[in-house]
Amino acid sequence: MFGMGGEIIRVDLTTGSIKKEPIDKKLVRKYLLGAGYLSRVLYDMIPGGTDPLGKDNVLGFATGLLTGSMFPQSSRHVIAALSPLTNIWGESHAAGFWGPELKLAGYDAIIFTGASPTPVYLHIEDSIIELL
């Protein structure tokens, strides 16, 4: 499908595992990418009554279908999770190099689960993905 990198990255911060998997094209057709895609995925993954600051919350980053194209405003991406401010859906949108770079590396979204016992960051360089 045009506009897709074709894969998502799932990071379990509790175990340190990183998995690449094909994106569900049915979800993309129904919700597109970006906020629509994350709203469906996080809705399915976050149990009711979850503490927004707890390890059961899920944090998602996603690009849009036009991210990285020559279309105006196509450098945008979205970050979403259960908000600690409202205890309901929270999302933020940003622009810059990050979204297009993720798409050019071949990925449409990153889903973080769990909690790391120490501070870590995710390093992505094309097919190399690691927690440091």
PDB file of C-alpha atoms in Angstrom, residues 11-93:
ATOM      1  CA  VAL A  11       9.431  -2.670  22.367  1.00  0.00           C
ATOM      2  CA  ASP A  12       8.865  -4.359  25.735  1.00  0.00           C
ATOM      3  CA  LEU A  13      10.769  -2.181  28.184  1.00  0.00           C
ATOM      4  CA  THR A  14      10.341  -4.706  31.016  1.00  0.00           C
ATOM      5  CA  THR A  15      12.202  -7.497  29.219  1.00  0.00           C
ATOM      6  CA  GLY A  16      14.194  -5.369  26.771  1.00  0.00           C
ATOM      7  CA  SER A  17      12.817  -7.304  23.797  1.00  0.00           C
ATOM      8  CA  ILE A  18      12.379  -5.645  20.416  1.00  0.00           C
ATOM      9  CA  LYS A  19      10.229  -7.173  17.677  1.00  0.00           C
ATOM     10  CA  LYS A  20       9.606  -6.048  14.121  1.00  0.00           C
ATOM     11  CA  GLU A  21       6.357  -7.196  12.574  1.00  0.00           C
ATOM     12  CA  PRO A  22       4.349  -6.450   9.446  1.00  0.00           C
ATOM     13  CA  ILE A  23       1.723  -3.786   9.951  1.00  0.00           C
ATOM     14  CA  ASP A  24      -1.881  -4.985   9.818  1.00  0.00           C
ATOM     15  CA  LYS A  25      -3.035  -3.682   6.433  1.00  0.00           C
ATOM     16  CA  LYS A  26      -6.703  -4.135   7.359  1.00  0.00           C
ATOM     17  CA  LEU A  27      -6.238  -1.707  10.256  1.00  0.00           C
ATOM     18  CA  VAL A  28      -4.425   0.739   7.981  1.00  0.00           C
ATOM     19  CA  ARG A  29      -7.248   0.621   5.411  1.00  0.00           C
ATOM     20  CA  LYS A  30      -9.836   1.217   8.132  1.00  0.00           C
ATOM     21  CA  TYR A  31      -8.050   3.774  10.338  1.00  0.00           C
ATOM     22  CA  LEU A  32      -5.264   5.015   8.052  1.00  0.00           C
ATOM     23  CA  LEU A  33      -2.060   5.596  10.013  1.00  0.00           C
ATOM     24  CA  GLY A  34      -1.178   8.233  12.613  1.00  0.00           C
ATOM     25  CA  ALA A  35      -3.735   8.975  15.328  1.00  0.00           C
ATOM     26  CA  GLY A  36      -6.435   6.735  13.832  1.00  0.00           C
ATOM     27  CA  TYR A  37      -4.159   3.706  13.781  1.00  0.00           C
ATOM     28  CA  LEU A  38      -2.843   4.351  17.302  1.00  0.00           C
ATOM     29  CA  SER A  39      -6.343   4.872  18.706  1.00  0.00           C
ATOM     30  CA  ARG A  40      -7.369   1.388  17.577  1.00  0.00           C
ATOM     31  CA  VAL A  41      -4.147  -0.375  18.571  1.00  0.00           C
ATOM     32  CA  LEU A  42      -3.918   1.251  22.008  1.00  0.00           C
ATOM     33  CA  TYR A  43      -7.635   0.691  22.644  1.00  0.00           C
ATOM     34  CA  ASP A  44      -7.069  -3.015  22.067  1.00  0.00           C
ATOM     35  CA  MET A  45      -3.907  -3.135  24.203  1.00  0.00           C
ATOM     36  CA  ILE A  46      -4.674  -1.004  27.287  1.00  0.00           C
ATOM     37  CA  PRO A  47      -6.918  -2.746  29.853  1.00  0.00           C
ATOM     38  CA  GLY A  48      -9.710  -0.765  31.532  1.00  0.00           C
ATOM     39  CA  GLY A  49      -8.714   0.836  34.828  1.00  0.00           C
ATOM     40  CA  THR A  50      -5.036   1.063  33.864  1.00  0.00           C
ATOM     41  CA  ASP A  51      -2.912   3.541  35.831  1.00  0.00           C
ATOM     42  CA  PRO A  52      -1.610   6.046  33.246  1.00  0.00           C
ATOM     43  CA  LEU A  53       1.747   6.138  35.059  1.00  0.00           C
ATOM     44  CA  GLY A  54       1.888   2.355  35.520  1.00  0.00           C
ATOM     45  CA  LYS A  55       3.631  -0.342  33.533  1.00  0.00           C
ATOM     46  CA  ASP A  56       0.371  -1.470  31.891  1.00  0.00           C
ATOM     47  CA  ASN A  57       0.019   1.774  29.944  1.00  0.00           C
ATOM     48  CA  VAL A  58       1.144   1.672  26.315  1.00  0.00           C
ATOM     49  CA  LEU A  59       2.968   4.468  24.492  1.00  0.00           C
ATOM     50  CA  GLY A  60       2.682   4.687  20.718  1.00  0.00           C
ATOM     51  CA  PHE A  61       4.480   6.723  18.064  1.00  0.00           C
ATOM     52  CA  ALA A  62       3.133   6.676  14.499  1.00  0.00           C
ATOM     53  CA  THR A  63       3.640   8.384  11.176  1.00  0.00           C
ATOM     54  CA  GLY A  64       0.897   9.258   8.713  1.00  0.00           C
ATOM     55  CA  LEU A  65       0.383   7.893   5.213  1.00  0.00           C
ATOM     56  CA  LEU A  66       1.877  11.033   3.677  1.00  0.00           C
ATOM     57  CA  THR A  67       4.784  11.356   6.119  1.00  0.00           C
ATOM     58  CA  GLY A  68       8.052  11.616   4.239  1.00  0.00           C
ATOM     59  CA  SER A  69       6.400  12.512   0.938  1.00  0.00           C
ATOM     60  CA  MET A  70       6.663  15.845  -0.857  1.00  0.00           C
ATOM     61  CA  PHE A  71       3.110  16.745   0.213  1.00  0.00           C
ATOM     62  CA  PRO A  72       2.896  19.960   2.316  1.00  0.00           C
ATOM     63  CA  GLN A  73       2.955  19.373   6.100  1.00  0.00           C
ATOM     64  CA  SER A  74       4.070  15.769   5.547  1.00  0.00           C
ATOM     65  CA  SER A  75       6.755  15.767   8.224  1.00  0.00           C
ATOM     66  CA  ARG A  76       4.270  15.066  11.015  1.00  0.00           C
ATOM     67  CA  HIS A  77       3.966  12.233  13.502  1.00  0.00           C
ATOM     68  CA  VAL A  78       1.776  11.504  16.520  1.00  0.00           C
ATOM     69  CA  ILE A  79       2.503  10.232  20.037  1.00  0.00           C
ATOM     70  CA  ALA A  80      -0.352   8.733  22.071  1.00  0.00           C
ATOM     71  CA  ALA A  81      -1.050   6.969  25.366  1.00  0.00           C
ATOM     72  CA  LEU A  82      -3.447   6.969  28.291  1.00  0.00           C
ATOM     73  CA  SER A  83      -3.033  10.492  29.710  1.00  0.00           C
ATOM     74  CA  PRO A  84      -2.090  10.971  33.386  1.00  0.00           C
ATOM     75  CA  LEU A  85      -3.815  14.385  33.253  1.00  0.00           C
ATOM     76  CA  THR A  86      -7.260  13.122  32.241  1.00  0.00           C
ATOM     77  CA  ASN A  87      -7.120   9.311  32.639  1.00  0.00           C
ATOM     78  CA  ILE A  88      -8.383   9.061  29.057  1.00  0.00           C
ATOM     79  CA  TRP A  89      -6.829   9.215  25.594  1.00  0.00           C
ATOM     80  CA  GLY A  90      -4.017  11.708  25.149  1.00  0.00           C
ATOM     81  CA  GLU A  91      -2.180  12.509  21.948  1.00  0.00           C
ATOM     82  CA  SER A  92       0.369  15.005  20.749  1.00  0.00           C
ATOM     83  CA  HIS A  93       1.397  15.892  17.220  1.00  0.00           C
TER      84      HIS A  93
END
